Tab-separated table of C-alpha atoms in Angstrom:
chain	number	residue	atom	x	y	z
A	24	UNK	CA	22.168	14.536	-13.703
A	25	UNK	CA	25.787	15.181	-14.695
A	26	UNK	CA	26.415	16.649	-18.153
A	27	UNK	CA	27.606	14.151	-20.777
A	28	UNK	CA	31.326	13.608	-20.884
A	29	UNK	CA	33.642	14.711	-23.699
A	30	UNK	CA	33.486	12.319	-26.670
A	31	UNK	CA	36.448	10.017	-26.875
A	32	UNK	CA	39.361	11.575	-28.762
A	33	UNK	CA	38.016	15.139	-28.713
A	34	UNK	CA	40.712	17.716	-28.155
A	35	UNK	CA	40.586	19.984	-25.133
A	36	UNK	CA	40.373	23.212	-27.133
A	37	UNK	CA	38.956	26.161	-25.283
A	38	UNK	CA	35.347	26.833	-26.213
A	39	UNK	CA	34.122	30.325	-27.018
A	40	UNK	CA	32.420	31.990	-24.105
A	41	UNK	CA	28.676	32.103	-24.582
A	42	UNK	CA	26.812	35.324	-24.222
A	43	UNK	CA	25.097	35.835	-20.881
A	44	UNK	CA	21.568	34.440	-20.964
A	45	UNK	CA	22.225	32.175	-23.937
A	46	UNK	CA	22.051	28.401	-23.782
A	47	UNK	CA	25.143	27.105	-22.041
A	48	UNK	CA	26.183	30.580	-20.923
A	49	UNK	CA	26.917	31.851	-17.463
A	50	UNK	CA	23.243	32.432	-16.715
A	51	UNK	CA	22.134	28.885	-17.623
A	52	UNK	CA	21.060	27.092	-14.435
A	53	UNK	CA	23.320	24.254	-13.370
A	54	UNK	CA	21.759	20.772	-13.275
A	55	UNK	CA	22.059	20.685	-9.480
A	56	UNK	CA	20.294	24.021	-9.216
A	57	UNK	CA	17.491	22.810	-11.492
A	58	UNK	CA	17.096	19.747	-9.283
A	59	UNK	CA	16.990	21.924	-6.166
A	60	UNK	CA	14.223	24.008	-7.728
A	61	UNK	CA	12.334	20.862	-8.681
A	62	UNK	CA	12.617	19.555	-5.124
A	63	UNK	CA	11.327	22.835	-3.702
A	64	UNK	CA	8.366	22.782	-6.100
A	65	UNK	CA	7.591	19.146	-5.303
A	66	UNK	CA	7.585	19.842	-1.581
A	67	UNK	CA	5.429	22.928	-2.035
A	68	UNK	CA	2.942	20.933	-4.109
A	69	UNK	CA	2.923	18.209	-1.457
A	70	UNK	CA	2.114	20.764	1.243
A	71	UNK	CA	-0.831	21.967	-0.833
A	72	UNK	CA	-2.101	18.401	-1.207
A	73	UNK	CA	-1.731	17.738	2.534
A	74	UNK	CA	-3.626	20.972	3.278
A	75	UNK	CA	-6.437	19.835	0.961
A	76	UNK	CA	-6.536	16.475	2.736
A	77	UNK	CA	-6.902	18.316	6.035
A	78	UNK	CA	-9.922	20.146	4.596
A	79	UNK	CA	-11.433	16.808	3.571
A	80	UNK	CA	-11.929	15.788	7.196
A	81	UNK	CA	-14.451	18.633	7.561
A	82	UNK	CA	-16.719	17.132	4.875
A	83	UNK	CA	-19.476	14.523	5.204
A	84	UNK	CA	-18.314	11.081	4.084
A	85	UNK	CA	-20.876	11.071	1.250
A	86	UNK	CA	-19.125	14.138	-0.209
A	87	UNK	CA	-15.745	12.451	0.243
A	88	UNK	CA	-17.107	9.434	-1.636
A	89	UNK	CA	-18.270	11.616	-4.540
A	90	UNK	CA	-14.985	13.549	-4.714
A	91	UNK	CA	-12.995	10.339	-4.545
A	92	UNK	CA	-14.952	8.711	-7.349
A	93	UNK	CA	-14.447	11.793	-9.517
A	94	UNK	CA	-10.716	11.609	-8.807
A	95	UNK	CA	-10.765	7.919	-9.691
A	96	UNK	CA	-12.388	8.668	-13.053
A	97	UNK	CA	-9.629	11.190	-13.711
A	98	UNK	CA	-6.919	8.714	-12.713
A	99	UNK	CA	-8.423	6.124	-15.040
A	100	UNK	CA	-8.019	8.593	-17.915
A	101	UNK	CA	-4.527	9.897	-17.160
A	102	UNK	CA	-2.893	6.986	-15.322
A	103	UNK	CA	-1.787	5.048	-18.372
A	104	UNK	CA	0.713	2.658	-16.781
A	105	UNK	CA	-1.431	1.931	-13.720
A	106	UNK	CA	-4.477	1.412	-15.923
A	107	UNK	CA	-2.543	-1.058	-18.083
A	108	UNK	CA	-1.246	-2.928	-15.015
A	109	UNK	CA	-4.724	-3.198	-13.496
A	110	UNK	CA	-6.240	-4.329	-16.794
A	111	UNK	CA	-3.526	-6.967	-17.215
A	112	UNK	CA	-3.994	-8.224	-13.648
A	113	UNK	CA	-7.707	-8.624	-14.239
A	114	UNK	CA	-7.016	-10.516	-17.470
A	115	UNK	CA	-4.685	-12.884	-15.642
A	116	UNK	CA	-6.746	-13.380	-12.496
A	117	UNK	CA	-10.355	-13.177	-13.667
A	118	UNK	CA	-10.398	-14.353	-17.298
A	119	UNK	CA	-13.806	-15.981	-16.829
A	120	UNK	CA	-15.500	-12.577	-16.547
A	121	UNK	CA	-15.021	-11.635	-20.165
A	122	UNK	CA	-13.608	-8.383	-21.484
A	123	UNK	CA	-16.730	-6.227	-21.010
A	124	UNK	CA	-17.201	-7.273	-17.388
A	125	UNK	CA	-13.528	-6.703	-16.657
A	126	UNK	CA	-13.668	-3.177	-18.114
A	127	UNK	CA	-16.651	-2.421	-15.877
A	128	UNK	CA	-14.703	-3.789	-12.924
A	129	UNK	CA	-11.684	-1.686	-13.912
A	130	UNK	CA	-13.754	1.523	-13.841
A	131	UNK	CA	-15.252	0.588	-10.494
A	132	UNK	CA	-11.787	-0.215	-9.155
A	133	UNK	CA	-10.445	3.223	-10.028
A	134	UNK	CA	-13.453	4.802	-8.327
A	135	UNK	CA	-12.578	3.023	-5.090
A	136	UNK	CA	-8.908	3.883	-5.613
A	137	UNK	CA	-9.729	7.593	-5.886
A	138	UNK	CA	-11.841	7.456	-2.744
A	139	UNK	CA	-9.069	5.646	-0.846
A	140	UNK	CA	-6.696	8.503	-1.642
A	141	UNK	CA	-9.109	11.286	-0.707
A	142	UNK	CA	-10.309	9.719	2.524
A	143	UNK	CA	-6.781	9.765	3.921
A	144	UNK	CA	-7.863	13.212	5.098
A	145	UNK	CA	-10.484	11.625	7.327
A	146	UNK	CA	-8.177	8.910	8.620
A	147	UNK	CA	-5.343	11.321	9.398
A	148	UNK	CA	-7.316	14.247	10.827
A	149	UNK	CA	-10.867	13.286	11.886
A	150	UNK	CA	-11.579	12.887	15.596
A	151	UNK	CA	-11.367	9.423	17.187
A	152	UNK	CA	-15.084	9.578	18.039
A	153	UNK	CA	-16.040	10.237	14.435
A	154	UNK	CA	-13.846	7.409	13.167
A	155	UNK	CA	-15.342	5.003	15.710
A	156	UNK	CA	-18.803	5.898	14.408
A	157	UNK	CA	-17.777	5.331	10.790
A	158	UNK	CA	-15.821	2.082	11.250
A	159	UNK	CA	-17.938	-1.039	11.763
A	160	UNK	CA	-15.858	-3.745	13.425
A	161	UNK	CA	-16.863	-7.393	13.112
A	162	UNK	CA	-15.270	-10.390	14.788
A	163	UNK	CA	-12.767	-10.742	17.592
A	164	UNK	CA	-10.957	-7.396	17.576
A	165	UNK	CA	-9.754	-7.970	21.129
A	166	UNK	CA	-7.837	-11.191	20.437
A	167	UNK	CA	-4.424	-9.463	20.567
A	168	UNK	CA	-5.246	-7.894	23.939
A	169	UNK	CA	-6.123	-11.240	25.525
A	170	UNK	CA	-3.569	-13.460	23.853
A	171	UNK	CA	-0.563	-14.621	25.867
A	172	UNK	CA	1.251	-15.153	22.556
A	173	UNK	CA	2.048	-12.304	20.171
A	174	UNK	CA	-0.478	-11.776	17.391
A	175	UNK	CA	0.140	-11.232	13.687
A	176	UNK	CA	-2.687	-9.644	11.722
A	177	UNK	CA	-2.547	-10.704	8.070
A	178	UNK	CA	-4.057	-7.800	6.106
A	179	UNK	CA	-4.208	-8.035	2.291
A	180	UNK	CA	-4.044	-4.940	0.094
A	181	UNK	CA	-7.682	-3.960	-0.188
A	182	UNK	CA	-8.416	-0.261	-0.661
A	183	UNK	CA	-9.498	0.233	2.956
A	184	UNK	CA	-6.200	-1.115	4.267
A	185	UNK	CA	-5.482	2.054	6.273
A	186	UNK	CA	-8.920	1.808	7.873
A	187	UNK	CA	-7.947	-1.599	9.241
A	188	UNK	CA	-4.839	0.016	10.690
A	189	UNK	CA	-6.961	2.653	12.414
A	190	UNK	CA	-9.294	-0.031	13.767
A	191	UNK	CA	-6.380	-1.781	15.491
A	192	UNK	CA	-5.650	1.457	17.348
A	193	UNK	CA	-9.198	2.593	18.119
A	194	UNK	CA	-10.866	-0.679	19.155
A	195	UNK	CA	-8.151	-2.477	21.131
A	196	UNK	CA	-5.254	-1.497	23.393
A	197	UNK	CA	-2.319	-3.674	22.324
A	198	UNK	CA	0.594	-1.717	20.824
A	199	UNK	CA	0.780	-2.145	17.052
A	200	UNK	CA	3.840	-2.344	14.791
A	201	UNK	CA	3.987	-2.371	11.016
A	202	UNK	CA	6.504	-2.074	8.187
A	203	UNK	CA	5.835	0.555	5.554
A	204	UNK	CA	7.337	1.786	2.303
A	205	UNK	CA	8.973	5.181	2.837
A	206	UNK	CA	7.667	7.879	0.493
A	207	UNK	CA	10.175	9.626	-1.769
A	208	UNK	CA	8.583	12.979	-0.975
A	209	UNK	CA	9.497	13.860	2.643
A	210	UNK	CA	6.369	16.013	3.097
A	211	UNK	CA	4.091	13.090	2.200
A	212	UNK	CA	6.202	10.705	4.260
A	213	UNK	CA	5.972	12.895	7.359
A	214	UNK	CA	2.213	13.424	6.914
A	215	UNK	CA	1.619	9.697	6.528
A	216	UNK	CA	3.661	8.838	9.613
A	217	UNK	CA	1.888	11.510	11.702
A	218	UNK	CA	-1.502	10.326	10.535
A	219	UNK	CA	-0.845	6.672	11.233
A	220	UNK	CA	0.791	7.257	14.623
A	221	UNK	CA	-1.340	10.088	15.998
A	222	UNK	CA	-3.043	7.938	18.639
A	223	UNK	CA	0.287	6.994	20.211
A	224	UNK	CA	-0.381	3.291	20.098
A	225	UNK	CA	2.528	1.850	18.182
A	226	UNK	CA	5.190	2.433	15.586
A	227	UNK	CA	5.796	2.035	11.860
A	228	UNK	CA	9.202	0.903	10.633
A	229	UNK	CA	10.610	1.780	7.225
A	230	UNK	CA	11.307	-1.288	5.096
A	231	UNK	CA	14.514	0.203	3.687
A	232	UNK	CA	15.677	2.406	6.553
A	233	UNK	CA	14.880	0.201	9.570
A	234	UNK	CA	14.405	-3.342	8.281
A	235	UNK	CA	12.646	-6.007	10.326
A	236	UNK	CA	14.931	-6.179	13.363
A	237	UNK	CA	13.419	-3.224	15.322
A	238	UNK	CA	9.963	-4.711	14.751
A	239	UNK	CA	11.041	-8.121	16.012
A	240	UNK	CA	12.487	-6.499	19.134
A	241	UNK	CA	9.227	-4.599	19.711
A	242	UNK	CA	7.254	-7.847	19.430
A	243	UNK	CA	9.533	-9.779	21.786
A	244	UNK	CA	10.275	-7.085	24.363
A	245	UNK	CA	7.188	-4.867	24.361
A	246	UNK	CA	4.458	-7.263	23.287
A	247	UNK	CA	3.597	-5.509	20.024
A	248	UNK	CA	1.069	-7.001	17.647
A	249	UNK	CA	2.243	-7.064	14.014
A	250	UNK	CA	0.067	-5.496	11.301
A	251	UNK	CA	1.435	-7.468	8.346
A	252	UNK	CA	0.801	-6.789	4.635
A	253	UNK	CA	1.739	-10.092	2.995
A	254	UNK	CA	0.761	-9.783	-0.670
A	255	UNK	CA	3.300	-7.564	-2.454
A	256	UNK	CA	5.937	-8.547	-4.991
A	257	UNK	CA	9.350	-7.583	-3.549
A	258	UNK	CA	11.342	-9.883	-5.814
A	259	UNK	CA	12.481	-13.486	-5.664
A	260	UNK	CA	14.662	-13.100	-2.577
A	261	UNK	CA	12.966	-14.444	0.563
A	262	UNK	CA	10.032	-15.576	-1.572
A	263	UNK	CA	8.634	-18.688	-3.214
A	264	UNK	CA	6.531	-18.904	-6.353
A	265	UNK	CA	3.049	-19.876	-5.243
A	266	UNK	CA	-0.130	-19.893	-7.328
A	267	UNK	CA	-2.261	-16.757	-7.188
A	268	UNK	CA	-5.369	-17.198	-9.327
A	269	UNK	CA	-3.410	-19.948	-11.059
A	270	UNK	CA	-0.449	-17.710	-11.952
A	271	UNK	CA	2.923	-18.225	-10.194
A	272	UNK	CA	3.493	-15.197	-7.949
A	273	UNK	CA	6.555	-14.325	-5.875
A	274	UNK	CA	5.101	-14.716	-2.383
A	275	UNK	CA	6.895	-13.646	0.781
A	276	UNK	CA	7.926	-16.426	3.161
A	277	UNK	CA	8.693	-13.969	5.984
A	278	UNK	CA	5.144	-13.949	7.450
A	279	UNK	CA	5.081	-17.696	7.957
A	280	UNK	CA	8.686	-17.871	9.163
A	281	UNK	CA	8.233	-15.003	11.631
A	282	UNK	CA	5.008	-16.493	12.979
A	283	UNK	CA	6.722	-19.844	13.453
A	284	UNK	CA	9.887	-18.426	15.023
A	285	UNK	CA	8.073	-16.119	17.453
A	286	UNK	CA	5.206	-18.502	18.214
A	287	UNK	CA	2.619	-16.011	16.948
A	288	UNK	CA	-1.139	-16.343	16.663
A	289	UNK	CA	-2.129	-15.451	13.071
A	290	UNK	CA	-5.434	-13.606	12.642
A	291	UNK	CA	-6.564	-12.536	9.150
A	292	UNK	CA	-8.185	-9.107	8.787
A	293	UNK	CA	-10.072	-7.648	5.805
A	294	UNK	CA	-11.210	-4.035	5.455
A	295	UNK	CA	-14.024	-2.941	3.145
A	296	UNK	CA	-15.330	0.410	1.941
A	297	UNK	CA	-19.086	0.797	2.104
A	298	UNK	CA	-20.872	2.855	-0.549
A	299	UNK	CA	-21.789	6.499	-0.152
A	300	UNK	CA	-21.614	7.827	3.383
A	301	UNK	CA	-21.951	4.488	5.174
A	302	UNK	CA	-18.312	4.240	6.292
A	303	UNK	CA	-16.200	1.103	6.418
A	304	UNK	CA	-16.353	-2.479	7.635
A	305	UNK	CA	-13.329	-4.223	9.188
A	306	UNK	CA	-13.614	-7.984	9.709
A	307	UNK	CA	-11.349	-9.621	12.294
A	308	UNK	CA	-11.630	-13.262	11.241
A	309	UNK	CA	-10.961	-16.361	13.371
A	310	UNK	CA	-7.301	-17.124	13.987
A	311	UNK	CA	-5.812	-19.788	11.732
A	312	UNK	CA	-5.081	-23.280	12.984
A	313	UNK	CA	-2.171	-25.165	11.467
A	314	UNK	CA	-0.605	-22.121	9.815
A	315	UNK	CA	2.287	-21.870	9.506
A	316	UNK	CA	2.948	-25.524	8.861
A	317	UNK	CA	6.726	-25.308	8.437
A	318	UNK	CA	6.512	-25.862	4.667
A	319	UNK	CA	7.204	-22.494	2.998
A	320	UNK	CA	5.620	-23.422	-0.331
A	321	UNK	CA	2.492	-24.889	1.253
A	322	UNK	CA	2.106	-21.914	3.602
A	323	UNK	CA	2.459	-19.414	0.742
A	324	UNK	CA	-0.082	-21.311	-1.361
A	325	UNK	CA	-2.566	-21.475	1.523
A	326	UNK	CA	-2.218	-17.746	2.206
A	327	UNK	CA	-2.712	-16.861	-1.465
A	328	UNK	CA	-5.749	-19.143	-1.687
A	329	UNK	CA	-7.356	-17.318	1.241
A	330	UNK	CA	-6.616	-13.927	-0.333
A	331	UNK	CA	-8.207	-15.151	-3.589
A	332	UNK	CA	-11.370	-16.067	-1.696
A	333	UNK	CA	-11.577	-12.585	-0.172
A	334	UNK	CA	-10.914	-10.908	-3.528
A	335	UNK	CA	-13.828	-12.787	-5.078
A	336	UNK	CA	-16.024	-11.240	-2.365
A	337	UNK	CA	-14.770	-7.706	-3.164
A	338	UNK	CA	-13.137	-7.843	-6.594
A	339	UNK	CA	-13.247	-4.091	-7.281
A	340	UNK	CA	-11.593	-3.131	-3.990
A	341	UNK	CA	-8.373	-5.115	-4.323
A	342	UNK	CA	-5.188	-3.225	-5.282
A	343	UNK	CA	-5.050	-4.277	-8.916
A	344	UNK	CA	-2.709	-1.413	-9.844
A	345	UNK	CA	0.184	-3.241	-8.118
A	346	UNK	CA	2.444	-5.294	-10.413
A	347	UNK	CA	1.760	-8.481	-8.478
A	348	UNK	CA	3.373	-10.695	-11.141
A	349	UNK	CA	6.399	-8.507	-11.814
A	350	UNK	CA	8.891	-11.186	-10.719
A	351	UNK	CA	8.806	-14.288	-12.904
A	352	UNK	CA	10.203	-17.778	-12.393
A	353	UNK	CA	13.441	-18.446	-14.277
A	354	UNK	CA	12.811	-18.736	-18.006
A	355	UNK	CA	9.364	-17.128	-17.994
A	356	UNK	CA	8.670	-14.033	-20.064
A	357	UNK	CA	7.473	-10.785	-18.413
A	358	UNK	CA	3.710	-10.478	-18.072
A	359	UNK	CA	3.446	-6.675	-18.168
A	360	UNK	CA	5.734	-5.662	-21.005
A	361	UNK	CA	7.684	-2.437	-20.894
A	362	UNK	CA	6.575	0.588	-18.957
A	363	UNK	CA	5.656	3.515	-21.178
């Protein structure tokens, strides 16, 4: 950050030289230097975290589950903003549960959240054979391999989302493309990309750096399947307000438009964590008929309604810490208040 400018009207008198080592003196670190040090420390801390995640893959899954739940309890205590967002989302989406039931669900949610973070070590570093033993696949996982038309997997943000991504690489042979949010820390970003691409069966494209065009080319020219995450709030642009648990939510129209333009088969996929050391379940559901319909609002509403149905099956494992209702229709007040 640059130092504040000279107040308006202040003369340009020379200031007395500060003693070495005093505040503002010659030995005071420049803002750029402080930022450089901060960046070095952040990268060093990230390397430590990545090393710990590597160690995780040596542990039994039951131990990973216990460690993850302990981390989730800690995050519930210290993650003030995320806790408030999740609590507010539960109030908006599941008011019929009552406050006590929602608080129980909130604690359970953070337990699954902690486990999802810790088990990245397994997903990024465990052997393919071990992952195949731990991932239970249900439904038609081979649809993309057989289909003459490109396939779009619609995968909502449940905690085991990355497990679904691994399943598309371990249990079928079609190349897979996805769009991801680049991480601000380059160490984490590189580790995530390596982990997700280590089987050499596809590519991930940065939302901000690459955009959608390279993905579209991969689908059209190389026959990629598209692993699509359709339920995030990226603002009002390229979105319509569709009901989500009865609340207007900015819902992306790109999935339906891309499927229509490229003539894609749309297959919904849901991933689930199983308790203890049992692993995960990934359900490849029947492909949708009549979607997209060509009506953006109707398609967005139908997609949200399906996601609602799946959330009611696994309410604690949905990503409630995301500000799903951040963008409001014109004239509506914010639903989350100010961040603290």
